[in-house]
Coordinates of C-alpha atoms and ligand atoms in Angstrom, one line a residue:
M1 CA -65.3 223.7 84.7
K2 CA -65.7 221.8 88.0
V3 CA -68.7 222.4 90.0
T4 CA -68.7 221.5 93.8
I5 CA -71.2 222.2 96.7
I6 CA -69.9 222.7 100.2
T7 CA -71.9 223.3 103.4
I8 CA -71.1 226.0 105.8
G9 CA -67.8 225.3 107.7
G10 CA -66.7 223.0 104.9
K11 CA -63.2 223.3 103.3
F12 CA -62.8 224.6 99.8
E13 CA -60.0 225.6 97.4
A14 CA -59.1 229.1 97.1
D15 CA -56.0 230.6 95.5
W16 CA -55.0 234.0 94.2
N17 CA -57.0 233.5 91.0
T18 CA -60.2 233.0 93.2
A19 CA -63.1 235.5 93.8
I20 CA -65.8 235.2 96.4
V21 CA -69.2 235.9 94.8
I22 CA -71.8 237.5 97.0
P23 CA -75.3 237.7 95.8
A24 CA -77.3 240.4 97.5
F25 CA -80.9 241.6 97.1
E26 CA -81.9 245.2 96.8
K27 CA -82.0 247.1 100.2
D28 CA -81.0 243.9 101.8
F29 CA -78.1 245.1 104.0
P30 CA -75.8 244.8 105.6
I31 CA -74.3 241.9 103.7
Q32 CA -73.3 238.9 105.9
S33 CA -71.2 236.1 104.6
E34 CA -69.2 233.3 106.3
L35 CA -66.6 233.8 103.7
L36 CA -65.6 237.3 104.6
S37 CA -63.0 238.0 107.4
E38 CA -63.6 241.0 109.5
E39 CA -61.3 243.1 107.5
L40 CA -63.1 242.1 104.1
D41 CA -66.4 242.5 105.7
M42 CA -65.5 246.2 106.6
L43 CA -64.4 246.7 103.0
V44 CA -67.8 245.5 101.6
Q45 CA -69.7 247.5 104.1
S46 CA -67.8 250.7 103.1
I47 CA -68.7 250.1 99.5
I48 CA -72.5 249.8 100.4
D49 CA -72.3 252.7 102.7
R50 CA -71.1 254.9 100.0
E51 CA -73.9 253.6 97.9
A52 CA -71.6 252.2 95.2
F53 CA -73.3 249.0 95.1
S54 CA -77.2 248.7 95.6
G55 CA -77.9 245.2 94.6
K56 CA -80.1 246.1 91.6
E57 CA -80.8 243.2 89.2
E58 CA -77.7 242.7 86.9
E59 CA -75.7 245.0 88.8
V60 CA -72.2 243.9 89.5
F61 CA -69.3 245.3 91.6
F62 CA -65.7 243.8 91.6
I63 CA -63.5 244.6 94.7
P64 CA -60.0 243.6 94.2
T65 CA -58.7 242.1 97.4
H66 CA -54.9 241.6 96.5
G67 CA -52.9 240.6 99.5
T68 CA -55.7 238.7 101.2
Q69 CA -56.7 235.1 100.8
Y70 CA -58.6 235.9 97.6
A71 CA -58.1 237.9 94.4
G72 CA -61.4 239.7 94.8
I73 CA -65.0 239.9 95.8
I74 CA -67.8 240.1 93.3
L75 CA -71.0 241.5 94.6
L76 CA -73.8 240.5 92.5
G77 CA -77.1 242.4 92.3
M78 CA -80.1 240.0 92.6
G79 CA -82.9 242.7 92.5
E80 CA -86.0 242.6 94.4
K81 CA -85.9 240.5 97.4
G82 CA -87.9 237.3 97.4
K83 CA -88.1 237.4 93.6
I84 CA -86.0 234.5 92.4
Y85 CA -86.6 232.4 89.1
E86 CA -84.4 230.4 86.9
E87 CA -83.9 233.0 84.3
K88 CA -82.7 235.6 86.9
T89 CA -80.2 233.1 88.2
R90 CA -79.1 232.2 84.7
R91 CA -78.4 235.9 83.9
A92 CA -76.7 236.0 87.2
G93 CA -74.3 233.4 86.1
G94 CA -73.7 235.1 82.9
I95 CA -72.9 238.4 84.7
V96 CA -70.4 236.8 87.1
A97 CA -68.8 235.1 84.1
N98 CA -68.2 238.3 82.3
C99 CA -66.9 239.9 85.4
A100 CA -64.5 237.1 86.2
R101 CA -63.3 237.2 82.7
A102 CA -62.7 240.9 82.7
N103 CA -60.7 240.6 86.0
K104 CA -58.8 237.5 85.0
I105 CA -60.5 235.3 87.8
S106 CA -60.4 231.7 87.2
R107 CA -62.0 230.2 90.1
L108 CA -65.3 231.2 91.8
V109 CA -66.7 230.6 95.3
F110 CA -70.4 231.5 95.7
D111 CA -71.9 232.2 99.0
W112 CA -75.2 230.6 98.3
S113 CA -76.3 230.1 101.9
N114 CA -79.2 232.5 101.8
L115 CA -80.4 231.2 98.6
N116 CA -82.5 228.2 97.5
L117 CA -80.0 225.6 96.2
F118 CA -82.4 224.3 93.5
Y119 CA -81.2 227.5 91.5
I120 CA -77.6 226.5 91.4
P121 CA -77.9 224.5 88.1
S122 CA -79.2 227.6 86.4
V123 CA -76.4 229.5 87.6
V124 CA -73.9 227.0 86.3
E125 CA -75.8 227.1 83.0
G126 CA -75.3 230.7 82.8
L127 CA -71.5 230.4 83.6
I128 CA -71.0 227.7 81.0
L129 CA -72.9 229.5 78.2
S130 CA -71.0 232.7 78.8
L131 CA -67.8 231.1 78.4
F132 CA -68.1 229.9 75.0
S133 CA -65.7 231.1 72.5
F134 CA -64.7 230.1 68.9
D135 CA -61.2 230.6 68.2
K136 CA -59.7 227.9 66.4
Y137 CA -58.7 229.9 63.3
K138 CA -56.9 232.5 65.5
G139 CA -53.3 232.5 66.2
D140 CA -52.2 232.8 69.8
S141 CA -51.6 236.5 69.5
N142 CA -55.3 237.1 68.3
K143 CA -56.8 234.8 70.7
G144 CA -57.3 237.4 73.3
D145 CA -58.8 236.6 76.5
K146 CA -57.4 233.2 77.6
V147 CA -58.8 233.1 81.0
N148 CA -61.4 230.5 81.7
I149 CA -63.1 229.5 84.8
T150 CA -62.0 226.2 85.9
G151 CA -63.9 225.9 89.1
A152 CA -67.0 227.0 90.8
T153 CA -67.9 226.2 94.4
F154 CA -71.3 227.0 95.9
L155 CA -71.4 227.3 99.8
T156 CA -74.8 226.2 101.0
R157 CA -76.5 225.4 104.3
P158 CA -76.8 221.7 105.1
D159 CA -79.8 220.4 103.1
E160 CA -81.2 217.0 102.4
N161 CA -81.5 217.9 98.7
I162 CA -78.0 218.5 98.0
E163 CA -77.4 215.1 96.4
R164 CA -80.4 215.7 94.1
V165 CA -79.0 219.1 93.2
I166 CA -75.7 217.7 92.4
K167 CA -77.2 215.2 90.0
V168 CA -79.2 218.1 88.2
I169 CA -75.8 220.1 88.0
N170 CA -74.0 217.3 86.3
D171 CA -77.0 216.8 83.7
T172 CA -76.8 220.7 83.3
V173 CA -73.2 220.6 82.6
S174 CA -73.7 217.8 80.0
V175 CA -76.6 219.6 78.3
C176 CA -74.6 223.0 78.2
N177 CA -71.7 221.0 76.6
S178 CA -73.9 219.9 73.8
V179 CA -75.2 223.4 73.4
N180 CA -71.7 224.5 73.0
M181 CA -70.9 221.6 70.6
C182 CA -73.8 223.0 68.4
R183 CA -72.5 226.4 68.8
T184 CA -69.0 225.4 67.5
L185 CA -70.7 223.4 64.6
V186 CA -72.8 226.3 63.8
S187 CA -69.8 228.8 64.0
S188 CA -67.8 226.8 61.4
P189 CA -67.3 228.5 58.0
A190 CA -69.2 226.9 54.9
N191 CA -65.8 226.0 53.4
E192 CA -65.1 223.7 56.3
L193 CA -68.6 222.7 57.3
T194 CA -70.1 221.4 53.9
P195 CA -72.9 218.9 53.8
E196 CA -70.4 216.1 53.6
S197 CA -68.3 217.2 56.6
L198 CA -71.6 217.8 58.7
A199 CA -72.4 214.1 58.0
E200 CA -69.0 213.0 58.9
F201 CA -69.4 215.1 62.1
A202 CA -72.8 213.3 62.8
R203 CA -71.0 210.0 62.4
T204 CA -68.2 210.7 64.6
M205 CA -70.6 212.2 67.2
C206 CA -72.8 208.9 67.2
D207 CA -69.7 206.7 67.6
K208 CA -68.8 208.6 70.7
V209 CA -72.2 208.2 72.5
E210 CA -73.4 205.1 71.0
L211 CA -76.2 206.4 68.6
K212 CA -77.3 204.8 65.5
C213 CA -76.3 206.8 62.4
K214 CA -77.1 206.4 58.8
I215 CA -76.0 208.8 56.0
V216 CA -78.1 208.8 52.8
T217 CA -76.0 209.6 49.8
K218 CA -76.9 211.7 46.7
E219 CA -77.4 208.6 44.6
E220 CA -79.4 206.8 47.3
M221 CA -81.6 210.0 47.4
E222 CA -82.1 209.9 43.7
E223 CA -83.4 206.2 44.0
E224 CA -85.6 207.2 46.9
G225 CA -87.0 210.3 45.1
L226 CA -86.1 212.8 47.6
N227 CA -86.3 215.4 44.8
A228 CA -86.7 218.6 46.7
I229 CA -83.4 217.9 48.7
L230 CA -81.7 217.2 45.5
A231 CA -83.2 220.1 43.7
V232 CA -82.0 222.6 46.3
G233 CA -78.6 220.9 46.4
K234 CA -77.9 220.6 42.7
G235 CA -76.6 224.2 42.0
S236 CA -73.6 223.5 44.4
S237 CA -70.7 221.3 43.7
R238 CA -70.9 220.2 47.2
E239 CA -73.3 217.0 47.1
P240 CA -76.2 217.0 49.5
Y241 CA -76.7 214.3 52.1
L242 CA -79.6 213.2 54.4
I243 CA -78.4 212.4 57.9
L244 CA -80.2 210.1 60.3
V245 CA -79.4 209.9 64.0
E246 CA -81.4 207.5 66.2
Y247 CA -81.5 207.3 70.0
R248 CA -83.4 204.5 71.7
H249 CA -83.4 203.7 75.4
P250 CA -83.5 199.8 75.4
D251 CA -86.4 199.8 77.9
Y252 CA -88.5 202.2 76.2
E253 CA -91.5 201.1 74.0
G254 CA -93.5 204.3 74.0
E255 CA -93.9 207.2 71.4
L256 CA -91.5 208.0 69.0
V257 CA -90.4 211.7 68.3
A258 CA -88.7 213.0 65.0
F259 CA -86.7 216.2 65.2
V260 CA -86.1 217.5 61.7
G261 CA -83.4 220.3 61.3
K262 CA -82.8 222.5 58.5
G263 CA -79.0 221.8 57.4
V264 CA -78.2 224.6 54.7
T265 CA -74.6 224.7 55.2
F266 CA -74.7 228.0 53.2
D267 CA -77.6 229.9 51.8
T268 CA -76.5 232.1 48.9
G269 CA -80.1 232.4 48.0
G270 CA -79.3 230.2 44.9
I271 CA -80.4 231.9 41.4
C272 CA -82.4 234.3 43.5
L273 CA -79.1 235.4 45.1
K274 CA -79.3 237.2 48.4
P275 CA -77.6 240.8 48.7
R276 CA -74.0 240.8 49.6
D277 CA -74.3 242.7 52.9
D278 CA -74.2 240.2 55.8
M279 CA -74.3 237.3 53.4
H280 CA -71.5 235.5 55.4
E281 CA -74.1 235.0 58.2
M282 CA -75.7 232.5 56.1
K283 CA -73.1 230.0 57.2
Y284 CA -75.5 229.7 60.2
D285 CA -78.3 228.5 58.1
M286 CA -77.7 225.1 59.4
A287 CA -78.4 226.1 62.9
G288 CA -81.5 223.8 63.0
A289 CA -79.3 220.9 62.1
G290 CA -76.9 221.8 64.8
V291 CA -79.8 221.9 67.4
V292 CA -80.9 218.5 66.4
L293 CA -77.3 216.9 66.7
G294 CA -77.1 218.8 70.1
V295 CA -80.2 217.2 71.3
L296 CA -79.1 213.9 70.4
Y297 CA -75.8 214.3 71.8
A298 CA -77.3 215.2 75.0
L299 CA -79.5 212.2 74.8
G300 CA -76.6 209.8 74.1
E301 CA -74.8 211.3 77.4
L302 CA -78.0 211.4 79.7
K303 CA -79.8 208.3 78.4
P304 CA -83.3 209.1 79.4
K305 CA -86.1 206.7 78.6
T306 CA -87.2 207.9 75.3
R307 CA -86.9 207.3 71.6
V308 CA -86.0 210.0 68.9
I309 CA -84.9 209.9 65.3
G310 CA -83.1 213.0 64.2
V311 CA -83.4 213.9 60.4
I312 CA -81.2 216.4 58.8
P313 CA -81.2 217.4 55.2
A314 CA -77.8 218.7 54.5
V315 CA -77.4 221.0 51.4
E316 CA -75.7 224.0 50.1
N317 CA -78.0 226.4 48.2
A318 CA -75.7 227.9 45.4
P319 CA -76.4 229.4 42.1
G320 CA -74.2 226.9 39.9
N321 CA -74.9 226.2 36.4
N322 CA -77.1 223.3 37.2
A323 CA -79.0 225.2 39.8
L324 CA -82.8 225.2 40.6
L325 CA -84.5 228.0 38.5
P326 CA -87.4 230.1 39.6
G327 CA -90.5 228.7 38.1
D328 CA -89.2 225.2 38.2
V329 CA -91.7 222.4 39.4
I330 CA -90.4 219.8 41.8
R331 CA -92.1 216.6 42.5
T332 CA -91.3 216.2 46.2
Y333 CA -90.8 212.9 48.0
S334 CA -94.5 213.0 49.2
G335 CA -95.7 213.2 45.6
K336 CA -97.0 216.7 45.9
T337 CA -95.6 219.1 43.3
V338 CA -94.1 222.5 44.3
E339 CA -93.7 225.6 42.0
V340 CA -90.3 227.1 43.1
L341 CA -91.1 230.8 42.7
N342 CA -88.2 231.8 44.9
T343 CA -85.0 229.7 45.1
D344 CA -84.2 231.5 48.5
A345 CA -87.2 229.9 50.0
E346 CA -85.0 226.6 50.1
G347 CA -85.5 225.6 53.7
R348 CA -89.1 224.7 53.4
L349 CA -88.2 222.5 50.4
I350 CA -85.6 220.4 51.9
L351 CA -87.6 220.2 55.2
A352 CA -90.8 219.0 53.3
D353 CA -88.8 215.9 51.9
A354 CA -87.1 215.3 55.2
I355 CA -90.7 215.5 57.1
S356 CA -92.4 213.1 54.4
F357 CA -89.1 210.7 54.8
A358 CA -89.5 210.8 58.6
Y359 CA -93.3 209.9 58.4
K360 CA -92.9 207.3 55.6
K361 CA -89.8 205.3 57.1
Y362 CA -90.4 205.8 61.0
S363 CA -94.1 206.7 61.4
P364 CA -93.3 208.9 64.3
N365 CA -96.0 210.2 66.6
T366 CA -94.7 213.7 66.7
I367 CA -92.5 215.5 64.3
I368 CA -90.9 218.8 65.4
D369 CA -88.8 220.7 62.7
I370 CA -86.5 223.5 63.7
A371 CA -85.1 226.0 61.2
T372 CA -83.7 229.4 60.5
L373 CA -86.5 229.6 58.0
T374 CA -87.6 233.2 57.7
G375 CA -86.0 236.7 57.8
G376 CA -89.6 237.7 58.7
C377 CA -89.4 236.1 62.0
I378 CA -86.7 238.6 63.0
T379 CA -89.0 241.3 62.0
A380 CA -91.8 239.9 64.0
L381 CA -90.2 238.9 67.3
G382 CA -86.5 240.2 67.1
H383 CA -84.0 238.1 68.8
F384 CA -85.8 237.5 72.1
A385 CA -88.1 234.8 70.9
G386 CA -88.5 231.9 68.3
G387 CA -91.6 231.6 66.4
I388 CA -93.7 228.4 66.9
M389 CA -96.5 226.9 64.8
G390 CA -98.2 223.6 64.9
N391 CA -101.2 221.5 64.5
D392 CA -101.6 220.4 68.1
K393 CA -102.5 222.9 70.9
Q394 CA -101.0 220.7 73.6
L395 CA -97.7 220.0 71.9
V396 CA -97.3 223.7 71.1
E397 CA -98.0 224.5 74.7
S398 CA -95.7 222.1 76.1
L399 CA -92.8 223.3 74.0
I400 CA -93.5 226.9 75.0
Q401 CA -93.4 225.8 78.5
S402 CA -90.1 224.2 78.3
G403 CA -88.7 227.3 76.5
E404 CA -90.1 229.3 79.5
K405 CA -88.2 226.9 81.8
T406 CA -84.8 227.0 79.8
G407 CA -84.9 230.8 78.9
E408 CA -85.5 229.9 75.1
R409 CA -88.7 231.7 74.6
L410 CA -91.2 230.7 72.0
W411 CA -94.2 232.8 70.7
E412 CA -97.0 231.1 68.7
L413 CA -98.2 232.4 65.5
P414 CA -101.5 231.2 63.7
L415 CA -101.9 228.7 61.0
W416 CA -105.5 229.6 60.0
S417 CA -106.7 228.0 56.8
D418 CA -107.1 231.4 55.2
Y419 CA -103.3 231.5 55.0
E420 CA -103.5 228.5 52.7
K421 CA -104.6 230.7 49.9
L422 CA -101.3 232.6 50.0
V423 CA -99.3 229.5 48.7
K424 CA -101.7 228.7 45.9
S425 CA -99.7 227.9 42.6
E426 CA -101.0 228.4 39.1
V427 CA -99.1 225.1 37.8
A428 CA -98.4 222.9 40.8
D429 CA -100.0 221.8 44.0
I430 CA -98.3 224.5 46.0
A431 CA -96.0 227.4 45.6
N432 CA -93.0 227.7 47.9
I433 CA -93.5 231.5 48.6
G434 CA -96.4 233.7 49.4
P435 CA -97.0 237.4 48.3
K436 CA -94.1 239.6 49.1
G437 CA -94.1 241.1 52.7
E438 CA -97.1 239.3 53.8
A439 CA -96.7 237.0 56.9
S440 CA -93.6 235.1 55.6
T441 CA -93.1 233.2 58.7
I442 CA -96.5 231.9 58.9
V443 CA -96.4 231.1 55.2
G444 CA -93.2 229.0 55.8
G445 CA -95.3 227.3 58.6
I446 CA -98.5 226.8 56.3
F447 CA -96.1 225.3 53.5
L448 CA -94.7 222.7 55.9
K449 CA -98.1 221.8 57.4
S450 CA -99.3 220.7 54.0
F451 CA -96.5 217.9 54.2
I452 CA -97.8 216.6 57.4
E453 CA -99.7 213.3 56.8
G454 CA -101.8 211.0 59.0
N455 CA -102.6 212.1 62.5
T456 CA -98.8 213.1 63.2
K457 CA -98.8 215.8 65.8
W458 CA -96.4 218.5 64.4
A459 CA -94.6 221.8 65.5
H460 CA -92.4 224.0 63.5
I461 CA -89.9 226.2 65.3
D462 CA -88.4 229.2 63.4
I463 CA -85.1 230.2 65.0
A464 CA -84.0 232.7 62.3
G465 CA -83.9 235.5 65.1
T466 CA -82.7 233.4 68.0
A467 CA -79.9 231.1 66.4
W468 CA -77.5 234.1 66.5
G469 CA -77.2 237.9 66.9
V470 CA -78.8 237.9 70.5
R471 CA -77.8 241.0 72.4
H472 CA -78.7 242.4 75.9
I473 CA -78.7 239.0 77.7
P474 CA -75.7 238.4 79.9
Y475 CA -75.0 234.9 79.1
W476 CA -75.2 235.4 75.3
N477 CA -72.5 237.0 73.1
E478 CA -73.6 238.6 70.0
K479 CA -70.4 237.3 68.1
Y480 CA -71.6 233.7 68.5
P481 CA -74.5 231.6 67.6
T482 CA -76.6 230.5 70.7
G483 CA -77.6 226.9 70.1
F484 CA -81.2 228.1 70.8
G485 CA -83.4 224.9 71.0
V486 CA -80.9 222.4 72.3
R487 CA -81.8 222.9 76.0
L488 CA -85.4 223.4 75.2
L489 CA -85.9 220.4 73.2
T490 CA -83.9 218.2 75.6
N491 CA -86.0 219.6 78.6
W492 CA -89.1 218.8 76.6
L493 CA -88.2 215.3 76.0
I494 CA -86.9 214.6 79.3
S495 CA -89.9 216.1 81.1
K496 CA -92.1 214.1 78.6
S497 CA -90.3 210.8 79.5
Q498 CA -90.9 211.4 83.2
S499 CA -94.6 212.3 83.0
Ligands
BES1 N1 -82.1 231.3 55.5 C1 -83.1 232.3 55.1 C2 -83.9 232.9 56.5 C3 -83.0 234.0 57.1 C4 -82.8 235.2 56.7 C5 -82.6 233.4 58.3 C6 -82.1 236.0 57.6 C7 -81.9 234.4 59.2 C8 -81.6 235.6 58.8 C9 -84.1 231.5 54.3 O1 -83.7 230.6 53.4 C10 -84.7 232.6 53.4 O2 -83.8 233.1 52.7 N2 -85.9 232.9 53.5 C11 -86.5 233.9 52.8 C12 -87.8 233.5 52.3 C13 -88.5 234.3 51.3 C14 -87.8 234.2 50.1 C15 -89.9 234.0 51.3 C16 -86.8 235.2 53.6 O3 -87.0 235.0 54.8 O4 -86.4 236.3 53.1
MG2 MG1 -82.9 231.1 51.6
ZN3 ZN1 -82.0 229.5 54.4

């Protein structure tokens, strides 16, 4: 999608696939737009007169205008006048994209002359996120909607900030492409996206944007003693890998951040097999890994002054004849022993080793892990917020803030030491689950916290509810994963590198 900004009186391309988009606040009539001829203006006015469009938030009205210069006019409700914020404009982008698609519109011209141009990037974000699809396995006759939006033009008043806004738009497009790359990866079925092919994907991606990539094989993990990752992977015929991706700006000497992403390419539950209903959704259990790759891809494109290491334990959790058994004790990479009381609580096991590995090999100042860790997180927060826990108030706060900014909301859960009692084991240093039905999301966080060493700042983000299945938000489509976390973590890093 090509995005351009023009000022009033400027020329723009419009053809018979073009719709004019006119944002309007409630009760803020009559609508005035440079883009409307006298005739079209009367048409719009008649619609408002008969109260078919009122400007309410998330309201949209399409007026076909065949035979004129354009294919149609999209009236876009912006809600209460004077109330404008990024999420509102992001959702507006989603609404316009959905309306354009339904009406086979492929080019948009927004009359943004009465609105602040600093909100254009989030409209673009809403457009691009809405346009994601995953149809590589569909034949032409099943592909359905093939209309795509190829261009979006924004008409603004002359403004000294236009160049700055264009730069932000370009960066936004890059980051959204990374989000959509993550979504494609997460959508991929587990017979195609195996730990090995995830590692290959990471390598190809790194070559493309000049990142450092190292793949640790099963044999190398055996030598290292990454026993928790190996234990989870051993029930599957698909071998586990540990994927390391590094971004470093040549002029940057500051703090190192490690992102650790859960990469379970399929989670059957292992010997503690999951029920069959919806089990196919467990192909999404590598969403955390997808997010980490998405962030690193964005960094490779934007090249901010920072340094990041991405650590991805990639495994398939399957109940093979060599599988991990309930009651097994693993000596993790850290030396701490874990009693595996449930083989379905596998994410925390592989993350524990990945966290310890990141600490030992790279001594990062900050570790942030991101994972589809607990079904309990969906029970607690639904699909509208991820859970966040950590050992550093400021770190957690800054992540929540970035999430507010990008529309990826996080909600903090406590890690009081009382919860540590829930993971006591009779035979090992720690158990991998707590009592059934008791604070399972927090227990996941408590478990991971026990693997944080030294004075490393750490945060854990549970995306079980937000990685897919998000409804009621115009720029998300319930059918597809969201890439929740890519924009948030990229924003967090970049604002940190600029502060
Ligand atoms: N991958 C699942 C968590 C999950 C479940 C994410 C549903 C999204 C939707 C994870 O590995 C898991 O199975 N967790 C268990 C932990 C329990 C055994 C303590 C869970 O949440 O039920
Ligand atoms: Mg599981
Ligand atoms: Zn899992």
